Coordinates of C-alpha atoms and ligand atoms in Angstrom, one line a residue:
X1 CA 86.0 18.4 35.1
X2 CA 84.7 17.1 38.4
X3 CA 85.0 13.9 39.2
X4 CA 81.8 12.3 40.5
X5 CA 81.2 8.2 41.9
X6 CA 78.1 6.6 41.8
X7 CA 76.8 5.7 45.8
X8 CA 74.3 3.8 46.8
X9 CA 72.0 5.1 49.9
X10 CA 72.7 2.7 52.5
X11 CA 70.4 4.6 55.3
X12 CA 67.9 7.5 55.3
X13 CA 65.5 8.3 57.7
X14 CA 63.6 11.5 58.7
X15 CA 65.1 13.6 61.4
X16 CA 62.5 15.9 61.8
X17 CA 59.2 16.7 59.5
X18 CA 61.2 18.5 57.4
X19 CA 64.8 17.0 57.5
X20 CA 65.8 13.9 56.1
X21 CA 69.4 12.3 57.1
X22 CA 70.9 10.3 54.3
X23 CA 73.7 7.9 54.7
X24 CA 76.3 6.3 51.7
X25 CA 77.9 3.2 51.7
X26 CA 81.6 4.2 50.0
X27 CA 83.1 1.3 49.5
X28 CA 86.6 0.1 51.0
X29 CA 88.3 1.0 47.9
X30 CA 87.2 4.3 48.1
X31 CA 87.9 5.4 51.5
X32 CA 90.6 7.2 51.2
X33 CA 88.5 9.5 48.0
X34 CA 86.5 9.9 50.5
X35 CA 88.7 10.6 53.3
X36 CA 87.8 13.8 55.5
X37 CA 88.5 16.8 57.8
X38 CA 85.1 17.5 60.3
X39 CA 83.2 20.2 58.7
X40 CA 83.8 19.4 55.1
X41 CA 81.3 19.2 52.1
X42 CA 79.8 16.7 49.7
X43 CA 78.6 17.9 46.6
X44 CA 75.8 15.8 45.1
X45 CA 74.6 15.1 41.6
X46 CA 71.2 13.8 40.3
X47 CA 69.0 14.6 36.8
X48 CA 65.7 15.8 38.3
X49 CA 63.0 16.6 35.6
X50 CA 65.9 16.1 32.7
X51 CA 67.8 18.7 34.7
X52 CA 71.9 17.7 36.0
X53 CA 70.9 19.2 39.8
X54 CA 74.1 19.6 41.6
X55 CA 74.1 21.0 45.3
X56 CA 76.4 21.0 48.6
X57 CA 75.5 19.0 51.9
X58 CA 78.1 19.1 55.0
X59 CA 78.9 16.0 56.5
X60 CA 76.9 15.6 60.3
X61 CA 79.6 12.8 61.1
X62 CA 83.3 13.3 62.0
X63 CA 85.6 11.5 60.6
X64 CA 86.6 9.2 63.8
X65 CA 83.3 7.7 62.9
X66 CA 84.1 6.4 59.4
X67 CA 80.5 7.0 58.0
X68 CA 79.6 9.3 55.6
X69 CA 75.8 11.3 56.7
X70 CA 74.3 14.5 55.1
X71 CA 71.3 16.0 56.1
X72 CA 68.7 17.4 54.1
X73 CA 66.6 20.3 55.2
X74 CA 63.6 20.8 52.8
X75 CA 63.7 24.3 51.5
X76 CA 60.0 25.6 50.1
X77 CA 60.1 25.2 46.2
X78 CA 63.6 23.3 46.4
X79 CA 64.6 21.4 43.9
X80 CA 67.3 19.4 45.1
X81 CA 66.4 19.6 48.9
X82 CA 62.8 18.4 47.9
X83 CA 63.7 15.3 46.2
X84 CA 65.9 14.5 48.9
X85 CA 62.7 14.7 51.4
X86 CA 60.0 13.3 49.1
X87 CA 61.6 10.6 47.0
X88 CA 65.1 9.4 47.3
X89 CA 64.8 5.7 49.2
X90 CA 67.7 3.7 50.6
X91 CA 69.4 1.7 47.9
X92 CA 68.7 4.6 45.4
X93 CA 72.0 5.8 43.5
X94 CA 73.5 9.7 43.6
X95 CA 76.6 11.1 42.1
X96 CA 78.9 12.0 45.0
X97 CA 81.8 14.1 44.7
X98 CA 84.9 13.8 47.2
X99 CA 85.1 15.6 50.4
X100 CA 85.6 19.5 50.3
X101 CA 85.9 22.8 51.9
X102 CA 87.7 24.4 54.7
X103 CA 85.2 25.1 57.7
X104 CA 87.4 23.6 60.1
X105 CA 90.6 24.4 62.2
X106 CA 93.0 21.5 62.9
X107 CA 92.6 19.0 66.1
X108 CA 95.1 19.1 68.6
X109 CA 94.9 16.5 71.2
X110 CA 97.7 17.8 73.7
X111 CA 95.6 21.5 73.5
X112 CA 93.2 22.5 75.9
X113 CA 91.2 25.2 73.6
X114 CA 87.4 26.3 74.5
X115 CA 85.5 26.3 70.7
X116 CA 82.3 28.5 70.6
X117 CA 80.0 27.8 68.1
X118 CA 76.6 29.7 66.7
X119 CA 74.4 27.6 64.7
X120 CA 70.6 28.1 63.0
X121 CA 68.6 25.3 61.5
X122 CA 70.5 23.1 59.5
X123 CA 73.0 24.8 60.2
X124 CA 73.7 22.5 62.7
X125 CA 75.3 20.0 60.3
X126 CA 78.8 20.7 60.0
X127 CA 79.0 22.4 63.5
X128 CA 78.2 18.7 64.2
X129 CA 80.9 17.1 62.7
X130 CA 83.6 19.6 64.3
X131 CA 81.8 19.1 67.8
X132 CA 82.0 15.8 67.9
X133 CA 85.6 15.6 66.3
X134 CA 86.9 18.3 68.7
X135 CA 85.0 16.2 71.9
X136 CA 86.3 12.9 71.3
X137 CA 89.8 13.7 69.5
X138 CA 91.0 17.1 72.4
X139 CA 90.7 15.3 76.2
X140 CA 90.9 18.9 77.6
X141 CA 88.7 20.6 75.0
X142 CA 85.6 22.4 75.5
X143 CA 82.5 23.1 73.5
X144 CA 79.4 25.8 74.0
X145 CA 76.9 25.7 70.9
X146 CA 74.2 28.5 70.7
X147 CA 71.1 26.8 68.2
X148 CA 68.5 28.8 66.9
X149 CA 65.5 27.1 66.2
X150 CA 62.0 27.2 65.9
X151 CA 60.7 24.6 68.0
X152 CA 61.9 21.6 70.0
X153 CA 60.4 19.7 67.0
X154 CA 62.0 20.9 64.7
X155 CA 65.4 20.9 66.1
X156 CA 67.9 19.1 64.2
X157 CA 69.7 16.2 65.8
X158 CA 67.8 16.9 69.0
X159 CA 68.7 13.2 70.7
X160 CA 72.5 13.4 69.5
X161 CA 73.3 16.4 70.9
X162 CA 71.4 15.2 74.2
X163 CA 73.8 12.0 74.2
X164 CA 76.5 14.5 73.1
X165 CA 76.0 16.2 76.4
X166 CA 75.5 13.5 78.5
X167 CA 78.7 11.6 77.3
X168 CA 80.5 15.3 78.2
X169 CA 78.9 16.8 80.1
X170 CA 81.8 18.5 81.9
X171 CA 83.0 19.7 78.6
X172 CA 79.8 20.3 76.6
X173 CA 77.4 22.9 77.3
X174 CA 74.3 23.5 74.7
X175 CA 72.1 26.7 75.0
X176 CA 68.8 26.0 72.6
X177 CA 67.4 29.3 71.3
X178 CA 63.6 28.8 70.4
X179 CA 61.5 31.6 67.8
X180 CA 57.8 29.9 68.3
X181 CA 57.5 28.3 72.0
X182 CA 58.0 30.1 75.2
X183 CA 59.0 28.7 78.7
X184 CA 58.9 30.0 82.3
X185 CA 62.0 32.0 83.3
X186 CA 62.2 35.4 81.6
X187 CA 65.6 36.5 81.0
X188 CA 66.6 38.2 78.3
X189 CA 64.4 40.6 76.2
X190 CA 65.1 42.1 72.7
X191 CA 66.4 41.8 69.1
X192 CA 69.2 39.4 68.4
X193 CA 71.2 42.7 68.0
X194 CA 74.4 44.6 69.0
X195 CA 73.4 44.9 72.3
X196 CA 72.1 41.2 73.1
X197 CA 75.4 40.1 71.5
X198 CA 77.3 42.0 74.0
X199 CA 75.0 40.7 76.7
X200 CA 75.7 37.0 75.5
X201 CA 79.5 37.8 75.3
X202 CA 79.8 39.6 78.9
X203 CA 78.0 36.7 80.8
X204 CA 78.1 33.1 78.2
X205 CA 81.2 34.0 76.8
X206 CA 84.8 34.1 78.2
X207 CA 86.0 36.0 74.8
X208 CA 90.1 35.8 76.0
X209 CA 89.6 32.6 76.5
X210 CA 87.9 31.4 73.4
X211 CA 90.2 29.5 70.9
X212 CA 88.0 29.4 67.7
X213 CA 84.6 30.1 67.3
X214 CA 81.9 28.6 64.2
X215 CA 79.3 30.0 62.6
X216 CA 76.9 28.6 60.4
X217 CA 73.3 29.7 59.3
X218 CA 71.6 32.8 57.5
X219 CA 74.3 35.7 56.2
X220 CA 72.7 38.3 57.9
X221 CA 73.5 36.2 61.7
X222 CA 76.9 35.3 60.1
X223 CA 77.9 38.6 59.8
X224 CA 76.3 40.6 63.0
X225 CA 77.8 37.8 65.5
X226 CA 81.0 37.9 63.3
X227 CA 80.8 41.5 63.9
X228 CA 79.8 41.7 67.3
X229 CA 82.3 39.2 68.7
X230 CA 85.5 41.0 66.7
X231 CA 84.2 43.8 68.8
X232 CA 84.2 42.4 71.9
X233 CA 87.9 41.0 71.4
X234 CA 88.0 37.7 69.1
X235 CA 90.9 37.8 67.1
X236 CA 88.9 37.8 63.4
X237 CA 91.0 34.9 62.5
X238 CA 89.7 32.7 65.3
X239 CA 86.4 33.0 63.8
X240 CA 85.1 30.8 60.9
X241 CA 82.2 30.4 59.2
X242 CA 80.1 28.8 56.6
X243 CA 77.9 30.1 54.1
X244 CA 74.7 27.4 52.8
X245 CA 73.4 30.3 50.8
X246 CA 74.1 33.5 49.8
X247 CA 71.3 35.6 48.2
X248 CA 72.4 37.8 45.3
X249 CA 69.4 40.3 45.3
X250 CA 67.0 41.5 48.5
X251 CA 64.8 39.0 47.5
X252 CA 66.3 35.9 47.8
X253 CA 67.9 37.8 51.1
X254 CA 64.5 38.1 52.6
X255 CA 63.8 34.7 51.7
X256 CA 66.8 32.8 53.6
X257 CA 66.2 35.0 56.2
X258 CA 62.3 33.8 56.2
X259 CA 63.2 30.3 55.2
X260 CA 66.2 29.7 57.4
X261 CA 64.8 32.0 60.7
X262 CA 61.3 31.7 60.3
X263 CA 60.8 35.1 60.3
X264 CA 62.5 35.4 64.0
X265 CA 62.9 39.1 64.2
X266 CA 60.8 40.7 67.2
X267 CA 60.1 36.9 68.2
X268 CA 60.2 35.3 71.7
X269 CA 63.2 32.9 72.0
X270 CA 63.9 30.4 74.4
X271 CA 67.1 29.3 75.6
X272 CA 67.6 25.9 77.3
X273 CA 70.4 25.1 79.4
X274 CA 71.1 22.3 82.1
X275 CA 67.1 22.7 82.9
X276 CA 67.2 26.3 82.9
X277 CA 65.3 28.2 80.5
X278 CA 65.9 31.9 79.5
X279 CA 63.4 34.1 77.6
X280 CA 64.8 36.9 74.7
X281 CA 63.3 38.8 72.1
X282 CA 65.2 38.6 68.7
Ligands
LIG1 C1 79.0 24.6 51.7 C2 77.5 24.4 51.8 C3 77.0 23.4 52.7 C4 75.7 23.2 52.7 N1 75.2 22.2 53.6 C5 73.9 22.0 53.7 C6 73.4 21.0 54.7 O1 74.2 20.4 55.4 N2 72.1 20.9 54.8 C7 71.2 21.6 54.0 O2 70.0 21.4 54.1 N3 71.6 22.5 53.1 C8 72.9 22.7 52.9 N4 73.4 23.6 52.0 C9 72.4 24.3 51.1 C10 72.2 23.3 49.9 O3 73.4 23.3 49.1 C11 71.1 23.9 49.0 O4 71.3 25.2 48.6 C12 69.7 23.7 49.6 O5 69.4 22.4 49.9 C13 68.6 24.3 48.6 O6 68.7 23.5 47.4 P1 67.4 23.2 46.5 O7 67.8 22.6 45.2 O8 66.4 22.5 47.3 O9 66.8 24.7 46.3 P2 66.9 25.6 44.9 O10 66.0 24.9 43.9 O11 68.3 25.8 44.6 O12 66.3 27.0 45.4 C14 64.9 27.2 45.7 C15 64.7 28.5 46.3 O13 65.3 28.6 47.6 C16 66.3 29.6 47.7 N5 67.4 28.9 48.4 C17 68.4 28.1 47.9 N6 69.2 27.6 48.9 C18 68.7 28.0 50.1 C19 69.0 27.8 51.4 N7 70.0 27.1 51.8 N8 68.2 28.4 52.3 C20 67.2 29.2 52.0 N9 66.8 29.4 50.7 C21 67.5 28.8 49.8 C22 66.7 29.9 46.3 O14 67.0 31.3 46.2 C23 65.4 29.7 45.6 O15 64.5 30.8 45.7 C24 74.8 23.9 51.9 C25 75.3 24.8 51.0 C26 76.6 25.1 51.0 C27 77.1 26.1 50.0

């Protein structure tokens, strides 16, 4: 039998229009429950409509920051994810249960790895928590994260990333891929395929040099850059990745992919980096 504690909602606040961050107080005498490794799991417990609704958040923080943050994305029709946008208020109550999950690789301060890391949506939430922890915990560390979003809008932890980058910027470079807004400078054109992978792994990529990479966001991405960079050279077990959702049928499949990507195939995408923009067609 699981074990579940009661938390109160210390902090919540809306992220973007459609994500909402949610912070617990755990008290003292539970800190070490609730101790944990970046990119770990909360699983969290409510009766919604005389229904027990259980369902998995990763933790945004790491655990050099001592606070414990999910974050929410509203999924159409969600039950869960919809409460969690629409109703629960700070000093509400949620069964919480302790820490999980193994979508992380061990810190090593004296190392001097480079971490990849390929992210969509909300995807972003662990790949957070293992950024930061890697950043501040590995002096000689670096860190390149490829997000897949929609909009600027809608990208998740937008400002944090931006203070992420300023703080190290020698170590931390972000490339923000866009589906729905277009800027000046052309540079890529295409699907998100084979053969874009292999352009992003010849010329953003050092693949010999690449320690561990992360992947997090819709199965279908999971598994072609998976793919795609065991073909180009990564060792499989320097890759890692975690699954939010995993459709069982071609329905639910098409609708992660339509939820999570927006419907991104054949799309203009944007990538931002240091001021320069780059233009694709996934
Ligand atoms: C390890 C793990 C970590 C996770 N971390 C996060 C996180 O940090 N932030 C976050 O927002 N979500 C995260 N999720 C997803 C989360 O657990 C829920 O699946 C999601 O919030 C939907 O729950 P719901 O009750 O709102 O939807 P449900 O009522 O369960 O489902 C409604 C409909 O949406 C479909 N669906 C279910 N889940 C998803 C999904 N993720 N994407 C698209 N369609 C879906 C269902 O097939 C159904 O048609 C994580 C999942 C796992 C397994």
């Amino acid at each position: 039998m699981a074990d579940f504690y009661e938390l109160k909602v210390s902090n919540l606040y809306k992220e973007t229009k459609d994500t909402v961050v949610v912070e617990f107080d755990v008290p003292e005498q539970q800190h070490e429950t609730f101790k944990f490794q970046q990119g770990q799991h909360l699983t969290l417990r409510k009766l919604i409509n005389g229904e027990d609704i259980r369902r998995t958040y990763s933790l945004c923080t790491s655990p050099i920051e001592n606070l414990w943050k999910v974050a929410i994305k509203q999924i159409p029709g969600g039950v869960f994810s919809t409460y969690a946008n629409t109703e629960l208020s700070i000093g509400d109550e949620l069964d919480v249960m302790a820490p999980a999950g193994n979508f992380f690789v061990e810190v090593d301060p004296d190392a001097a790895n480079n971490y990849i890391a390929f992210a969509a949506g909300s995807g972003i939430t662990p790949m957070l928590s293992i950024i930061k922890t890697h950043l501040l915990s590995e002096p000689n560390c670096t860190f390149k994260l490829f997000y897949l979003n929609r909009t600027v809008k809608s990208i998740i932890f937008k400002e944090e990333i931006e203070r992420l980058k300023n703080q190290f910027f020698e170590r931390f470079q972000v490339f923000h891929f866009l589906t729905k807004e277009q800027r000046d400078i052309p540079f890529l054109n295409g699907r998100f395929d084979k053969e874009k992978l292999a352009v992003l792994t010849k010329t953003f990529i050092d693949i010999e040099d690449t320690a561990h990479c992360f992947l997090c966001g819709p199965q279908e991405m999971i598994f072609l850059i998976r793919d795609e960079l065991e073909a180009a050279g990564l060792a499989s077990d320097r890759i890692h990745y975690e699954l939010f959702f995993s459709g069982e049928n071609e329905a639910s499949k098409l609708h992660i992919a339509e939820v999570l990507e927006h419907k991104v195939d054949g799309t203009d995408v944007t990538i931002i980096d240091a001021g320069k923009e780059f233009h694709f067609v996934m």
